[in-house]
Coordinates of C-alpha atoms in Angstrom, one line a residue:
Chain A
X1 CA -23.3 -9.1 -20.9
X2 CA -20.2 -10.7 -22.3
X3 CA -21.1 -10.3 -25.7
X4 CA -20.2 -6.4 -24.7
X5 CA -16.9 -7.1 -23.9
X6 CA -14.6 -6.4 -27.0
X7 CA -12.2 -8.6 -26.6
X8 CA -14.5 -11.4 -26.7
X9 CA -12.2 -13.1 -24.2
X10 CA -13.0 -12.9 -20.3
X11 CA -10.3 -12.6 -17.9
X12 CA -11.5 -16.1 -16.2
X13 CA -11.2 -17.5 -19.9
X14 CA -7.5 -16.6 -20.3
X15 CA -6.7 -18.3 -16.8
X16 CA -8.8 -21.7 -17.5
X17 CA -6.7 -21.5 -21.0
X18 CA -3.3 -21.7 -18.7
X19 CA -4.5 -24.8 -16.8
X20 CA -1.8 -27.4 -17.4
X21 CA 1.1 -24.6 -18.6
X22 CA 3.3 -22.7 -16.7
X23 CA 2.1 -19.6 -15.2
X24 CA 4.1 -16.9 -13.8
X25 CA 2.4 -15.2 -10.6
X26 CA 3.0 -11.4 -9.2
X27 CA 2.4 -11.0 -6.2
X28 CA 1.6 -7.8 -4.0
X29 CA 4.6 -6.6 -2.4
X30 CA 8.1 -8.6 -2.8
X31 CA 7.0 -12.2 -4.2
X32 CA 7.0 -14.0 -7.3
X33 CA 5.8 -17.9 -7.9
X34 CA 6.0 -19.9 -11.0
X35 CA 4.5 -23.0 -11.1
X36 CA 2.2 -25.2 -13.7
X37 CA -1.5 -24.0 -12.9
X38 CA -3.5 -26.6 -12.2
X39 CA -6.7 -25.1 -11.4
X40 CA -8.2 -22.1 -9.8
X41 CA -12.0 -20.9 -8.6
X42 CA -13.7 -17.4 -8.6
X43 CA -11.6 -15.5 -6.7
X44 CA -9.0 -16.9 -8.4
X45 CA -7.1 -18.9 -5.8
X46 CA -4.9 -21.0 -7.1
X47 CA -3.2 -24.7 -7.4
X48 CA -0.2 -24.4 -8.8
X49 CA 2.9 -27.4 -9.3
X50 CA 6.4 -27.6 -9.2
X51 CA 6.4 -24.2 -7.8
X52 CA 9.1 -22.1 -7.7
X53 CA 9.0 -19.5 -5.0
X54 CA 10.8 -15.9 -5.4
X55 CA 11.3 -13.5 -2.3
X56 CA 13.1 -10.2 -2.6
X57 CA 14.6 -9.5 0.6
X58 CA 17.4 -7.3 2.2
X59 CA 19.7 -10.3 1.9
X60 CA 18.8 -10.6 -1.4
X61 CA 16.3 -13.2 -3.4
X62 CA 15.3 -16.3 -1.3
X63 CA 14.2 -19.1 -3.8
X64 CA 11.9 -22.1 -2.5
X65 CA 10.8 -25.0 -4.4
X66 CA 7.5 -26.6 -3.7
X67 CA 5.5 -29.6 -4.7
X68 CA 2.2 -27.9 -4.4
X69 CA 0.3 -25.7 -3.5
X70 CA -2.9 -23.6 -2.9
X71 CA -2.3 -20.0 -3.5
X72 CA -4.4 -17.5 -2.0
X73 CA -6.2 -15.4 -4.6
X74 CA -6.1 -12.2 -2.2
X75 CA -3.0 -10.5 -2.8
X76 CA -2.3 -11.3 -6.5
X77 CA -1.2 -8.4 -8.6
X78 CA -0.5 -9.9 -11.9
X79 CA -1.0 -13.1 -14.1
X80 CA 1.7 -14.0 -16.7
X81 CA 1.0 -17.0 -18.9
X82 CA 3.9 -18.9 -20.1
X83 CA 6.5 -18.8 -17.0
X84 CA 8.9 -16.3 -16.2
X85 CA 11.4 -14.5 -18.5
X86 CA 14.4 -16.1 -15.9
X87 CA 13.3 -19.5 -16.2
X88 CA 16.2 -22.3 -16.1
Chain B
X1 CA -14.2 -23.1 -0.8
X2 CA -17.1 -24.9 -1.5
X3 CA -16.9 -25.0 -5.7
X4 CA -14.2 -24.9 -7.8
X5 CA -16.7 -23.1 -10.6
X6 CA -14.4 -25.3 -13.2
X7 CA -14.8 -28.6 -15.0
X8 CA -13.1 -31.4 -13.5
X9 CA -11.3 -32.1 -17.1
X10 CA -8.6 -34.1 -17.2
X11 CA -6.0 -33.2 -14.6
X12 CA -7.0 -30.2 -13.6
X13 CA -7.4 -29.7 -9.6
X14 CA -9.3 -26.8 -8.2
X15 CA -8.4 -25.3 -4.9
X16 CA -11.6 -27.0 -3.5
X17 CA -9.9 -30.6 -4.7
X18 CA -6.5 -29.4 -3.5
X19 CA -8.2 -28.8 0.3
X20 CA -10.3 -32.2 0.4
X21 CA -6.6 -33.9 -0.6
X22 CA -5.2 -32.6 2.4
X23 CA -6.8 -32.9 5.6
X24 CA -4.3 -34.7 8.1
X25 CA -1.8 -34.1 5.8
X26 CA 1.4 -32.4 6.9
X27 CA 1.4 -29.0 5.5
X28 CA 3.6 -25.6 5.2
X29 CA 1.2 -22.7 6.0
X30 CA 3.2 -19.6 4.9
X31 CA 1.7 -15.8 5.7
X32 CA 1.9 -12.6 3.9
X33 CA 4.4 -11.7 6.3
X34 CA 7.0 -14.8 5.6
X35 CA 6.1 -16.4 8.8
X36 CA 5.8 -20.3 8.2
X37 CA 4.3 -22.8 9.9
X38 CA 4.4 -26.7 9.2
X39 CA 2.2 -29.0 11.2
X40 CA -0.3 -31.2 10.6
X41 CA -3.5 -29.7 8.9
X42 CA -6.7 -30.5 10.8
X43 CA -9.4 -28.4 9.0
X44 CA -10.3 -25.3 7.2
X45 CA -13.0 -23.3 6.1
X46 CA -13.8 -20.8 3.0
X47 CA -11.8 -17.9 4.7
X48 CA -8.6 -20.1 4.8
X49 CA -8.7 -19.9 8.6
X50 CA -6.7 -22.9 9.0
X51 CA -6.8 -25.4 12.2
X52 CA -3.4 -27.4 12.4
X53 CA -1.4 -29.7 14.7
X54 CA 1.7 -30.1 16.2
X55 CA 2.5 -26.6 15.2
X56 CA 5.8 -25.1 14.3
X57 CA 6.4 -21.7 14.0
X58 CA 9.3 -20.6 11.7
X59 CA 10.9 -17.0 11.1
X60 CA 13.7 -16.8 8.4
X61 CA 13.2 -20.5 8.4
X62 CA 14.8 -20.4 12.3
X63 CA 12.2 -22.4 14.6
X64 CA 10.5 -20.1 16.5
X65 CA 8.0 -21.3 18.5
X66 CA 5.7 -24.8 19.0
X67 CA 1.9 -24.9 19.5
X68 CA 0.0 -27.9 20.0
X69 CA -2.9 -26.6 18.3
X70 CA -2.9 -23.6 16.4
X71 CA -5.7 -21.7 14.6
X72 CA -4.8 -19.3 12.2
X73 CA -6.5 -16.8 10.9
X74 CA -7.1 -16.9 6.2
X75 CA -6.4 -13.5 5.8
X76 CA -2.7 -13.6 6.8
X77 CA -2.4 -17.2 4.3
X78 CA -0.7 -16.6 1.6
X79 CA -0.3 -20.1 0.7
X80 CA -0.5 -23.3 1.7
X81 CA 1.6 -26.3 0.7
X82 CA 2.0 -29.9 0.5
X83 CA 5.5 -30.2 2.7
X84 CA 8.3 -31.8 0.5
X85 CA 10.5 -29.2 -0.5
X86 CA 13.7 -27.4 -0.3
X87 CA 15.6 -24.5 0.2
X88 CA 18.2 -22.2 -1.7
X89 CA 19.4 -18.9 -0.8
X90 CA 21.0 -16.3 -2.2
X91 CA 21.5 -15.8 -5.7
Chain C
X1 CA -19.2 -32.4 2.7
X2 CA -18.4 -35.7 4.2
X3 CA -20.3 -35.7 7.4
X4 CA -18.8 -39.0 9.1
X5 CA -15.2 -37.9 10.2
X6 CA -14.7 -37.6 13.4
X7 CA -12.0 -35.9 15.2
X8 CA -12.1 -34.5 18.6
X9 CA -15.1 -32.6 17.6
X10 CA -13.0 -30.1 15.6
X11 CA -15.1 -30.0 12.3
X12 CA -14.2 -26.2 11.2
X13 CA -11.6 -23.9 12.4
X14 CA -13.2 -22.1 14.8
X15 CA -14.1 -25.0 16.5
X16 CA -10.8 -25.1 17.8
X17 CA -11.7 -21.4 19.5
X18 CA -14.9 -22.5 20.5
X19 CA -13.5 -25.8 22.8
X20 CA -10.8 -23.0 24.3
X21 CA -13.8 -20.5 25.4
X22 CA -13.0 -20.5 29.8
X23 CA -9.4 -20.8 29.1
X24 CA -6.6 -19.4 28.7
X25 CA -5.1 -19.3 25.3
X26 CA -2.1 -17.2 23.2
X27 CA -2.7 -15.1 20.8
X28 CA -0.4 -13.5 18.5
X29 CA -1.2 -10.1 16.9
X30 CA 0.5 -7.9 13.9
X31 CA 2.8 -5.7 14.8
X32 CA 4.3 -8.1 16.9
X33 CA 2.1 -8.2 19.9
X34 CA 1.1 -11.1 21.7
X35 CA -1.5 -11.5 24.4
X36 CA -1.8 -14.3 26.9
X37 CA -5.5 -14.6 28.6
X38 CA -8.8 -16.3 29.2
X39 CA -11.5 -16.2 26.8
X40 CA -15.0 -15.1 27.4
X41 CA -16.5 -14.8 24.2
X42 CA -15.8 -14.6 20.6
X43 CA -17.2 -13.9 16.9
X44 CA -16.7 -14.9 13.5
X45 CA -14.6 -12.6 13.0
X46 CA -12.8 -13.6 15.4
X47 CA -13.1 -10.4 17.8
X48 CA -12.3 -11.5 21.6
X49 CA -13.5 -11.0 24.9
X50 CA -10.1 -11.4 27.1
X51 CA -9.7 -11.3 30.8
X52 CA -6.7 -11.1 33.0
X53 CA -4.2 -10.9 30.2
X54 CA -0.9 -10.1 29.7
X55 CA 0.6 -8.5 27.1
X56 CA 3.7 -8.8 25.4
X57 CA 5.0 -6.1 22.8
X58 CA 8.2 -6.9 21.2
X59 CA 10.2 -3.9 19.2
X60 CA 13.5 -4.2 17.9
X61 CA 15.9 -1.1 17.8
X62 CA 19.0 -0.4 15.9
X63 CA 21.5 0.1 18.1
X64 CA 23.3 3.7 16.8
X65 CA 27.1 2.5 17.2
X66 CA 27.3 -0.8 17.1
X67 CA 24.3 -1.2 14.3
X68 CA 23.4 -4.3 16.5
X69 CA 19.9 -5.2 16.7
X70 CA 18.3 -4.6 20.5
X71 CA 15.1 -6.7 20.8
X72 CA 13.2 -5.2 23.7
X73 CA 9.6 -6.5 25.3
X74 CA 7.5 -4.5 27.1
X75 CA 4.7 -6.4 29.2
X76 CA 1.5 -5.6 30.9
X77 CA -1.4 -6.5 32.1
X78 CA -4.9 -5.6 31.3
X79 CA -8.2 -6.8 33.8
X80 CA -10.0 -7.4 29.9
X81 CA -10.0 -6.1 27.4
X82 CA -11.3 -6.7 23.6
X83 CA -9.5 -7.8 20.4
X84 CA -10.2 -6.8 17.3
X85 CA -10.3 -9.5 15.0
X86 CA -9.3 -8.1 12.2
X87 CA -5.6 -8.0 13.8
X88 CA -5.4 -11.6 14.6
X89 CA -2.6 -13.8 13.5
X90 CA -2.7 -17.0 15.4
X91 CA -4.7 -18.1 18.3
X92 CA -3.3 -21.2 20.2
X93 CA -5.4 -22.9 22.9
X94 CA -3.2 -24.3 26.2
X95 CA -1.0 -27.2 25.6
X96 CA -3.7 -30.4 26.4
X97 CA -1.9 -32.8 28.1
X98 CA -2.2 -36.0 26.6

């Protein structure tokens, strides 16, 4: 029952709406990706473009550019449309 | 992944379009655990177990190891990737 | 699902575990174990029958004074044992010469 839902606006709705923008992706544990959505399915994994690829580690943040790519759905922790704040 | 669930509008590409563009492509395959490996992708299935050839296993992007065939098991993927790209560190 | 590829018979993954079932393949386990045997049998979830494997444990220690890292392996063997799928990493069949 959607009609239930108060904020009239599903969680799958706000995704389609950030097909074709940048999307900024949080992962579990120490990763970040940004990259222009492409498309997704129902358990929200992900095709994302010109991906930029952010990995904390002890020697400090590894970054790694990427054409494309299919993002598993499994260990996402947060969705932010628009692109990260750091963007160049 | 059998469907996408999403309207083919436009440009968009669901992950089920992404995995039919791939097969015999080369690939990255990068796990949870950093571990990536690049070789040629053979098949998959709806778990992300992933079949690939001429396997190459990297650590801290050092090359680790070489499999001729490798099957590796979804739940470790955390992504997988056309290959062209680059790398920076630090910052 | 196109049905007409064809490709040394390897249509899904775990094709590639069912054409290695009698011999001996690698697998590579969290926690940075690695087993080297024959396979007997297998799931979908990729639990494993193994027999006359040998296993290799890799640990890495800080060395106290030096702060250099000491990579150590320990190795065994087992008569067979079973794998739990729900560990595996990577499972590699032996190298087909072609």
């Amino acid at each position: 029952m959607s009609s239930n839902n108060p904020s009239q606006l599903l969680p799958s709705e706000l995704i389609d709406r950030c097909i074709g923008s940048k999307i900024w992706v949080i992962m579990k544990g120490d990763k970040e990706l940004v990259g222009t959505l492409r498309g997704f399915d129902v358990y929200v994994n992900m095709v994302l473009e010109d991906v930029t690829e952010y990995e904390i580690t002890a020697e400090g943040r590894r970054i790694t550019k990427l054409d494309q790519i299919l993002l598993n759905g499994n260990n996402i922790a947060i969705l932010v449309p628009g692109g990260s704040p750091d963007a160049e | 992944m059998s469907t996408g669930g999403e309207k083919a509008s436009g440009n968009t590409k669901t992950p089920a379009d992404f995995l039919k563009s791939i097969r015999g492509r080369p690939v990255v395959v990068k796990l949870n655990s950093g571990v990536d490996y690049r070789g040629i992708l053979a098949c998959l299935d709806g778990y992300m177990n992933i079949a690939m050839e001429q396997t190459e296993e990297y650590v801290n992007g050092q090359l680790k190891n070489k499999y001729g065939d490798a099957f590796i098991r979804g739940n470790n993927v955390l992504y997988i990737s056309t290959t062209k790209r680059t790398l920076a560190d630090g910052a | 699902m196109s049905t007409t590829e064809e490709e040394s018979a390897v249509k899904e993954p775990l094709d590639l575990i069912r054409l290695s079932l009698d011999e001996r393949i690698y697998v590579k386990l969290r926690s940075d174990r690695e087993l080297r045997g024959k396979l007997h049998a297998y799931d979908q979830h990729l639990n494993m029958i193994l027999g006359d494997v040998e296993e290799i444990v890799t640990t890495v220690e800080i060395d106290d004074e030096t702060y250099e890292e000491i990579v150590r392996t320990t190795r065994r063997t087992v008569p067979y044992l079973f794998v739990r799928g729900d560990g595996v990493i990577l499972v590699s069949p032996p190298l087909r010469t072609a």
